[in-house]
Structures are given as structure tokens and as C-alpha cells.
XYZ file of N, CA and C in Angstrom:
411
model
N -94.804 -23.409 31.193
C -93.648 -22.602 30.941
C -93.022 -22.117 32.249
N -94.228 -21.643 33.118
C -93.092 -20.783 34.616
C -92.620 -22.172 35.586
N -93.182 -23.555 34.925
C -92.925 -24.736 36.063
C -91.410 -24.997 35.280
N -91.235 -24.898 33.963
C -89.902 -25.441 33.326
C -89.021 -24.140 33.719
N -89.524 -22.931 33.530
C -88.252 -21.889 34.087
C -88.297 -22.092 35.658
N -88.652 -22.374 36.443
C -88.903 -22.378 37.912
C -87.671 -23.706 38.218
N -88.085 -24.552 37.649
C -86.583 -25.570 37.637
C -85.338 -25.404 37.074
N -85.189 -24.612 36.056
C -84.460 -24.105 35.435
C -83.425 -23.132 36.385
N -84.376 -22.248 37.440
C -83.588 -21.465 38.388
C -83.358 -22.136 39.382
N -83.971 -23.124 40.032
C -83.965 -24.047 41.002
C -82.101 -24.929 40.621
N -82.132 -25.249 39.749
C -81.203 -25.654 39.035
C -79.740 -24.876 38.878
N -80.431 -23.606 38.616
C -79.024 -22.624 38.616
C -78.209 -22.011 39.906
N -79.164 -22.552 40.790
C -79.476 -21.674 41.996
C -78.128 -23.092 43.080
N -78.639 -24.129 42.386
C -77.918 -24.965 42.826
C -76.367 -25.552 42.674
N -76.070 -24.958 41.182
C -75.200 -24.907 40.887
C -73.941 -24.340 41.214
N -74.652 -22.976 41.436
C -74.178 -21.463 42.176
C -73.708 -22.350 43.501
N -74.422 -22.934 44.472
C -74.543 -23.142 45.449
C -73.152 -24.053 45.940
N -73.250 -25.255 45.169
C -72.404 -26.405 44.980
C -70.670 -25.625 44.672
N -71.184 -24.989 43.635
C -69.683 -24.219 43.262
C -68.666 -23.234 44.499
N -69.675 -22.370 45.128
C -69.009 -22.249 46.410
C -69.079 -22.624 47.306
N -69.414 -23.774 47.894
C -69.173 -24.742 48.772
C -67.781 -25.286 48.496
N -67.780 -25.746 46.814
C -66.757 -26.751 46.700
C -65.278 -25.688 46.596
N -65.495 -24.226 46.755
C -64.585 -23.518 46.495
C -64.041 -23.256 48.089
N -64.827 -22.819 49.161
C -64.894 -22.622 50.518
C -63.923 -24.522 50.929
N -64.379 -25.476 50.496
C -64.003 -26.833 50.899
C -62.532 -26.336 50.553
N -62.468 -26.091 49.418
C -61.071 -26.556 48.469
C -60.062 -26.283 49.018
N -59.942 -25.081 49.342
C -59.185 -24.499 50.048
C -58.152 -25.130 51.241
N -59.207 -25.220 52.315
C -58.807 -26.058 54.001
C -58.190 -27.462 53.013
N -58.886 -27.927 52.258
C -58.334 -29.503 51.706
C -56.804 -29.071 51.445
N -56.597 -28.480 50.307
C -55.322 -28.021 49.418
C -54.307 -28.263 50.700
N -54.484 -27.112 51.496
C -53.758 -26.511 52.573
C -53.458 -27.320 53.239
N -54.262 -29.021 53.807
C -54.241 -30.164 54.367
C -53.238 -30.538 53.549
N -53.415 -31.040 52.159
C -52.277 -31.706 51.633
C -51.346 -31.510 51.373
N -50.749 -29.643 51.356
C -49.726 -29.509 51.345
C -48.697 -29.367 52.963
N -49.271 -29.821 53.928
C -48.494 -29.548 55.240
C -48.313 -30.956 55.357
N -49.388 -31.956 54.782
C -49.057 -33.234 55.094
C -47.550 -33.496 54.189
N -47.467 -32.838 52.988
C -46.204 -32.977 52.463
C -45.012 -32.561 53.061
N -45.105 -31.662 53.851
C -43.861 -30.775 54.368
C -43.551 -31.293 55.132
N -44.882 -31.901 56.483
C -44.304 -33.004 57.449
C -43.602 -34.028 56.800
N -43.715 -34.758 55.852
C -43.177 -36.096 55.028
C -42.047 -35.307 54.713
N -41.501 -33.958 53.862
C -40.179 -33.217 54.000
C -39.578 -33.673 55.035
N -40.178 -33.176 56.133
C -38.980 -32.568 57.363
C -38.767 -34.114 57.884
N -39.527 -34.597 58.116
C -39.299 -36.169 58.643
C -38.138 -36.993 57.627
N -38.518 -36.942 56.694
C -37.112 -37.576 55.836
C -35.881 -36.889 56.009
N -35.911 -35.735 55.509
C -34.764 -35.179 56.129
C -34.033 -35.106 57.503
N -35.198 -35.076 59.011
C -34.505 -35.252 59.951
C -33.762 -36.670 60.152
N -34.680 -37.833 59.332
C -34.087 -39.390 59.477
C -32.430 -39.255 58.748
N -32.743 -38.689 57.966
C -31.200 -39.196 57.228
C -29.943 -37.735 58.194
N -30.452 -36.538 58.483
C -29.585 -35.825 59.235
C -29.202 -36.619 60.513
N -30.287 -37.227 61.357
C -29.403 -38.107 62.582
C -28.987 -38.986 61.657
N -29.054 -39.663 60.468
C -28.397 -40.916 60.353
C -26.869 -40.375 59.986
N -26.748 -39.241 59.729
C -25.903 -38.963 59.171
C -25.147 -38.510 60.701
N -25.146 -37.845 61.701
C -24.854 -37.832 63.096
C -24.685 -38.820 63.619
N -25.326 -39.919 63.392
C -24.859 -41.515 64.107
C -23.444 -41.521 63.535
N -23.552 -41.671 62.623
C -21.995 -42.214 61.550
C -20.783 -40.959 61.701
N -21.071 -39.975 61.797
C -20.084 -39.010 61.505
C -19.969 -38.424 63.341
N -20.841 -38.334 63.897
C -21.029 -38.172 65.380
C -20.752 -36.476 65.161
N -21.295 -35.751 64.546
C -21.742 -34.036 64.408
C -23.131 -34.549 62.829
N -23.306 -32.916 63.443
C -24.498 -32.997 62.283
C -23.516 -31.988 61.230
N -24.198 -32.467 60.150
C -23.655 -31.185 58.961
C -23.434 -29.640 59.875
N -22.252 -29.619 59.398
C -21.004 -28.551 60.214
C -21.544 -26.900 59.435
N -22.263 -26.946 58.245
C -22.550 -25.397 58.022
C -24.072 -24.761 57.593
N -24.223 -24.136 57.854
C -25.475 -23.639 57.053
C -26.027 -24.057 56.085
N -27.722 -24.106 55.576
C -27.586 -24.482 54.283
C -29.544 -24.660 53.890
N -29.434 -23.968 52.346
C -30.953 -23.902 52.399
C -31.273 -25.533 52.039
N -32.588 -26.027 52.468
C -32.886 -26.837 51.886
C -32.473 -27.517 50.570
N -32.663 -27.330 49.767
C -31.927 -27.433 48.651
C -30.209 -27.976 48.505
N -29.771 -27.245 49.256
C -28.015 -27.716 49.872
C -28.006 -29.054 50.525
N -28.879 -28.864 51.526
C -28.788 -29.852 52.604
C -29.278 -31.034 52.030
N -30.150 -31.259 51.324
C -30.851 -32.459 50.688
C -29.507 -32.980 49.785
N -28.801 -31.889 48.537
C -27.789 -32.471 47.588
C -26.455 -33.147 48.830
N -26.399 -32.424 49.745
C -25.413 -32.631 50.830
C -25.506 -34.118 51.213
N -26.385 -34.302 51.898
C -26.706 -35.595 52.044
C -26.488 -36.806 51.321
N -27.849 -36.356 49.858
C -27.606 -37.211 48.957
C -26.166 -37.901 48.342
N -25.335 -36.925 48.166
C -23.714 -37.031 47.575
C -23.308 -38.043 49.306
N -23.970 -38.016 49.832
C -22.489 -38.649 51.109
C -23.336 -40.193 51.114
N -24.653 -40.698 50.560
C -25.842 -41.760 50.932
C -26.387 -41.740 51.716
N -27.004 -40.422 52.169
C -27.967 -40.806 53.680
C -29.082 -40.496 53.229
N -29.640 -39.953 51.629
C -30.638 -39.712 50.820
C -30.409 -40.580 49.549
N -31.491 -41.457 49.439
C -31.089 -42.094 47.971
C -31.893 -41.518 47.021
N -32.822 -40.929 47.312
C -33.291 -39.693 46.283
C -33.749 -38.704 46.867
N -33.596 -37.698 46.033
C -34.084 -36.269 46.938
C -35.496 -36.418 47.005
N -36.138 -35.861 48.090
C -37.684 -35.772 48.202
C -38.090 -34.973 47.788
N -39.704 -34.687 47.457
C -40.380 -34.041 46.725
C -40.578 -32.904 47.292
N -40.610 -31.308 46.239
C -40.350 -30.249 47.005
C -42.020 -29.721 47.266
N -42.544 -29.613 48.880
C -43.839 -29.890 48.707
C -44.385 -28.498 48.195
N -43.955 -27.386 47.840
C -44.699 -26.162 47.102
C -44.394 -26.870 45.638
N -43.582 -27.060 44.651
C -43.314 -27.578 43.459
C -44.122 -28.958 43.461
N -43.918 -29.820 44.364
C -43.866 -31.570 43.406
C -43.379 -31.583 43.096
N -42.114 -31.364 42.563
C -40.965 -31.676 42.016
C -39.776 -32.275 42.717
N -39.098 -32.812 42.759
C -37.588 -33.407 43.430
C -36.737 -31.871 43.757
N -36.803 -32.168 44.865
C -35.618 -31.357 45.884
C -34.576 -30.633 44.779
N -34.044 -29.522 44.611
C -33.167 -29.184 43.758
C -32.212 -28.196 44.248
N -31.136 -28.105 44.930
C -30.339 -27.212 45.230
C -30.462 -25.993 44.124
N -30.782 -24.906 44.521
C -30.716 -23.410 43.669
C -32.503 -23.089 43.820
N -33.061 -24.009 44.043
C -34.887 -23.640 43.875
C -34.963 -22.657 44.182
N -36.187 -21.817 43.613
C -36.508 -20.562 44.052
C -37.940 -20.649 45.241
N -38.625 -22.022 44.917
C -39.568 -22.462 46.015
C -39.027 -22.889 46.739
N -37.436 -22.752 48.153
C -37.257 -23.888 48.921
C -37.357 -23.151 50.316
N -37.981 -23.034 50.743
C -38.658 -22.709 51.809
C -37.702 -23.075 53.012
N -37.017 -24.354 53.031
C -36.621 -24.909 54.098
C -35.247 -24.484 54.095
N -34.449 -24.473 55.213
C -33.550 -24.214 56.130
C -32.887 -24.766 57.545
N -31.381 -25.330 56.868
C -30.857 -26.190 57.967
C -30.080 -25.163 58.490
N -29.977 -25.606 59.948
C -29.335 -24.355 60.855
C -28.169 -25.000 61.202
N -26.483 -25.211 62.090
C -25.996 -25.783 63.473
C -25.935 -24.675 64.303
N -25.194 -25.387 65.304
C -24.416 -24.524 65.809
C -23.093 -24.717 65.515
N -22.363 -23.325 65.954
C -20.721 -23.221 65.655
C -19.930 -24.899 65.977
N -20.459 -25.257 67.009
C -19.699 -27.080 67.065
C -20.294 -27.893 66.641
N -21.611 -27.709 65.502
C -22.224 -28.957 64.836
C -22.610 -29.906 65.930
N -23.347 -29.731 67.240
C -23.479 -30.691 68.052
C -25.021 -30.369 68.354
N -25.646 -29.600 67.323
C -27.271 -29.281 67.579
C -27.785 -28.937 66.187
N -28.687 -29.184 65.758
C -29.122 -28.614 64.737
C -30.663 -28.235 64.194
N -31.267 -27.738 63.631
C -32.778 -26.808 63.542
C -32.866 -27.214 62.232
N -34.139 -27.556 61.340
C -34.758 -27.354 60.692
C -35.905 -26.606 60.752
N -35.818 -25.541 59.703
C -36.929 -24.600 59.771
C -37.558 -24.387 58.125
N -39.045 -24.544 58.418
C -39.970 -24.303 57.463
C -40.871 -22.810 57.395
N -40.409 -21.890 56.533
C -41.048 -20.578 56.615
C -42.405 -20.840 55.913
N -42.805 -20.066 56.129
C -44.531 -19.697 55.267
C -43.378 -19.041 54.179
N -44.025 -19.477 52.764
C -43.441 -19.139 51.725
C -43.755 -17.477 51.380
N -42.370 -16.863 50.986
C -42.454 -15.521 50.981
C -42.653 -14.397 51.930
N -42.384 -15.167 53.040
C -41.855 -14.877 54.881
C -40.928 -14.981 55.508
N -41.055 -14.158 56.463
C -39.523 -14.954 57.362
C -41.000 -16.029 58.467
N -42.087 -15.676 58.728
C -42.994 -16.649 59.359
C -42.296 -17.872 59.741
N -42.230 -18.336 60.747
C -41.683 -19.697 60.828
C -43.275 -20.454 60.904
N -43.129 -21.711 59.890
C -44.521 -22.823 60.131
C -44.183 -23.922 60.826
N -43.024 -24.562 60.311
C -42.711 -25.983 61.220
C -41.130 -25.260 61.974
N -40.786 -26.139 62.832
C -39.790 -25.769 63.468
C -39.324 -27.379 64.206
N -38.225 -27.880 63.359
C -37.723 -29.104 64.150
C -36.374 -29.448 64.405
N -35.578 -30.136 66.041
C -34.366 -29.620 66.056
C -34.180 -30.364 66.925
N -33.120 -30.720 67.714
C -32.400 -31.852 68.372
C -32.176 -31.452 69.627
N -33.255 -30.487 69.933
C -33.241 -30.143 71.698
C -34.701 -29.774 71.668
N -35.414 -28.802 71.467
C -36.516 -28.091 71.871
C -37.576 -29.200 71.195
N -37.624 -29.359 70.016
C -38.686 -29.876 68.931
C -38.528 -30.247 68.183
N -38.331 -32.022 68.901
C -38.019 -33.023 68.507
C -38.947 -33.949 67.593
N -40.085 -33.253 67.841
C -41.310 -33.761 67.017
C -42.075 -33.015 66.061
N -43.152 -33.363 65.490
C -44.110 -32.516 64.584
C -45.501 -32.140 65.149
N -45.306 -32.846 66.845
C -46.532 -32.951 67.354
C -46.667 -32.290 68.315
């Protein structure tokens, strides 16, 4: 009897064990896959904003949350579908209440910033733009 309860706790003990490990893991993982999404955001979006600067020779001339800037695009063809909004999974949607992101110019449209806040911050997380940080790296 104390060798079958003795495994029995051995057992529970392990369970316990496994469960916060895999809770402590989960976490750093989640957090991995959602920045890997945001990089895949900002990178699509910066491709089609210069593509859209090659052709027009300014970048989009006004302000505009994520959400804007993606329908902006899309309506002119430099997006053939909106990308996935990486807090939702869902497709890009002008009006979102998750859109985190933010296209900047300047007054002559001859520079422009993408900025990624920590959601429910002004925090800046990514920061990418056509002078300072040009990369994700």
C-alpha cells in the first residue's frame, strides 16, 4: 500500500513539476512568436512603403495608424492583401482597436518612421525608418 501511494506522489509531484516548467517555457516561446510576427509586419509594410516611394518618389504624404497605412497602400497596389495583425491574427483592418503600429513623415514626405508600441503604451518596441533604422537588426 505505502509503495502504490509512494508512486502515486512521485507521480503527482511530477506532474506539478512538468506543469510549471511548461508554464515558465510558455511564456519566452509566445513572446518569440509574436515579435517574429511584427518583424514579418514591419518588413512587409516597409517593402511596399519604398515600393510605393520608388513610383511616386515621396513616401505617403500624412500621418496614419497602421491600420490607414496598410488600407492606403492596399487601394493604390503596393499591398495585395493586408497582413496579419500580429496581436489579433487577423488581417490588418483600418479602425482596429489592437493596431499598435504607426506611420510617421515628415512635413515634405521625403523621410518616413514606422513605429511599433508595446501594446497599451506609448513604449516604443520596434522602430524602423529611412535614415536612422533601416533595419530590424
Amino acid at each position: 500500500m505505502k509503495a502504490k501511494r509512494s508512486v502515486l506522489v512521485r507521480l503527482a509531484g511530477l506532474v506539478v513539476v512538468a506543469g510549471i516548467a511548461s508554464i515558465l517555457l510558455g511564456v519566452p516561446l509566445r513572446e518569440k512568436r509574436q515579435e517574429k510576427r511584427i518583424r514579418t509586419l514591419l518588413l512587409e509594410i516597409q517593402e511596399a512603403v519604398q515600393n510605393y516611394h520608388v513610383e511616386e518618389e515621396l513616401y505617403p504624404k500624412r500621418m496614419m495608424s497602421g491600420g490607414e497605412l496598410i488600407a492606403f497602400l492596399k487601394e493604390r497596389g503596393f499591398l495585395e492583401t493586408p497582413p496579419s495583425n500580429p496581436w489579433t491574427k487577423t488581417p490588418y483592418d483600418a479602425g482596429m482597436e489592437d493596431d499598435w503600429l504607426q506611420y510617421r513623415t515628415d512635413p515634405l514626405a521625403e523621410t518616413y518612421e514606422l513605429i511599433v508600441y508595446q501594446p497599451g503604451t506609448e513604449t516604443v518596441r520596434f522602430r524602423l525608418d529611412s535614415t536612422k533604422n533601416q533595419s530590424l537588426e
